[in-house]
Amino acid sequence: MVTGNDYDKTLIFGGYIMMKKIMLSIFTVLLLSLTLVSAATPDLAISPITSVSGKPGDTIDISVNVKNNGVSTILSVKVESTDLTLGSNVIRAPASTAITNLAAGQTKTATLSLTLPAKPAGGYIGTISVSDASDTVNPVVTAPYSVTVNAING
């Protein structure tokens, strides 16, 4: 036979169990949140890109230093550029390239080559992007760069 006192103990004990479950759930959610935040740090990094210049007809090289800040080798990193612009003037993006087998902590250099077309002189701005198709959280990292088209004298 359950007395009122036993019933109260059961309610208190049951409430204690429920409170532990709630606290465990909150802890689990916080732990998952921290895991997702730490996973949001990109594994790839781009060093600042040195500006390059030339006159129309010159072929210039844009060097992109890419570092793997992750803990495992990245099998393939795609390196590409947007078109370069100066107002309404556009220079088509150089062909993309790839870096293969970028080990953890390693930096490799990719080179994009571009033949400067006959365009108005000035500083053209573009964006380099590097991407790791296997990274579903932060697959793309970008950095701005500039190319100066010098005037042809003469």
Tab-separated table of C-alpha atoms in Angstrom, residues 32-93:
chain	number	residue	atom	x	y	z
A	32	LEU	CA	27.195	19.941	-30.376
A	33	SER	CA	27.080	23.716	-30.832
A	34	LEU	CA	30.731	24.032	-29.842
A	35	THR	CA	31.641	21.227	-32.212
A	36	LEU	CA	29.855	22.965	-35.093
A	37	VAL	CA	31.516	26.295	-34.306
A	38	SER	CA	34.968	24.736	-34.245
A	39	ALA	CA	34.184	22.859	-37.474
A	40	ALA	CA	33.298	26.203	-39.106
A	41	THR	CA	36.961	27.250	-39.259
A	42	PRO	CA	38.169	26.812	-42.845
A	43	ASP	CA	40.940	24.285	-43.426
A	44	LEU	CA	42.262	26.311	-46.375
A	45	ALA	CA	43.921	29.716	-46.192
A	46	ILE	CA	45.227	32.055	-48.895
A	47	SER	CA	48.271	34.247	-48.236
A	48	PRO	CA	47.910	37.865	-49.396
A	49	ILE	CA	48.309	37.968	-53.162
A	50	THR	CA	50.978	40.262	-54.604
A	51	SER	CA	49.679	42.697	-57.203
A	52	VAL	CA	51.057	42.223	-60.699
A	53	SER	CA	51.313	44.526	-63.685
A	54	GLY	CA	52.129	44.546	-67.372
A	55	LYS	CA	51.247	46.150	-70.655
A	56	PRO	CA	48.749	44.808	-73.190
A	57	GLY	CA	50.140	41.640	-74.807
A	58	ASP	CA	52.235	40.667	-71.755
A	59	THR	CA	51.597	37.341	-70.074
A	60	ILE	CA	51.598	37.739	-66.311
A	61	ASP	CA	51.601	35.122	-63.562
A	62	ILE	CA	49.435	35.422	-60.470
A	63	SER	CA	50.931	33.347	-57.646
A	64	VAL	CA	48.517	32.033	-55.026
A	65	ASN	CA	49.932	30.482	-51.841
A	66	VAL	CA	47.424	28.040	-50.350
A	67	LYS	CA	47.861	26.528	-46.887
A	68	ASN	CA	46.115	23.507	-45.408
A	69	ASN	CA	45.344	24.379	-41.775
A	70	GLY	CA	43.487	21.107	-41.292
A	71	VAL	CA	44.597	17.816	-39.804
A	72	SER	CA	44.462	15.672	-42.929
A	73	THR	CA	45.631	15.803	-46.547
A	74	ILE	CA	43.332	17.538	-49.017
A	75	LEU	CA	43.404	15.559	-52.243
A	76	SER	CA	42.410	18.356	-54.616
A	77	VAL	CA	42.136	22.124	-54.199
A	78	LYS	CA	40.625	24.102	-57.070
A	79	VAL	CA	42.120	27.575	-57.590
A	80	GLU	CA	40.175	30.007	-59.768
A	81	SER	CA	39.527	33.694	-60.353
A	82	THR	CA	36.613	35.930	-61.113
A	83	ASP	CA	36.796	38.278	-64.064
A	84	LEU	CA	38.850	41.405	-63.318
A	85	THR	CA	37.059	44.729	-63.551
A	86	LEU	CA	37.860	48.426	-63.750
A	87	GLY	CA	34.559	50.262	-63.959
A	88	SER	CA	32.788	48.808	-66.995
A	89	ASN	CA	36.040	47.361	-68.428
A	90	VAL	CA	36.455	43.614	-67.975
A	91	ILE	CA	39.405	41.271	-68.355
A	92	ARG	CA	38.275	37.642	-68.571
A	93	ALA	CA	39.413	35.409	-65.729
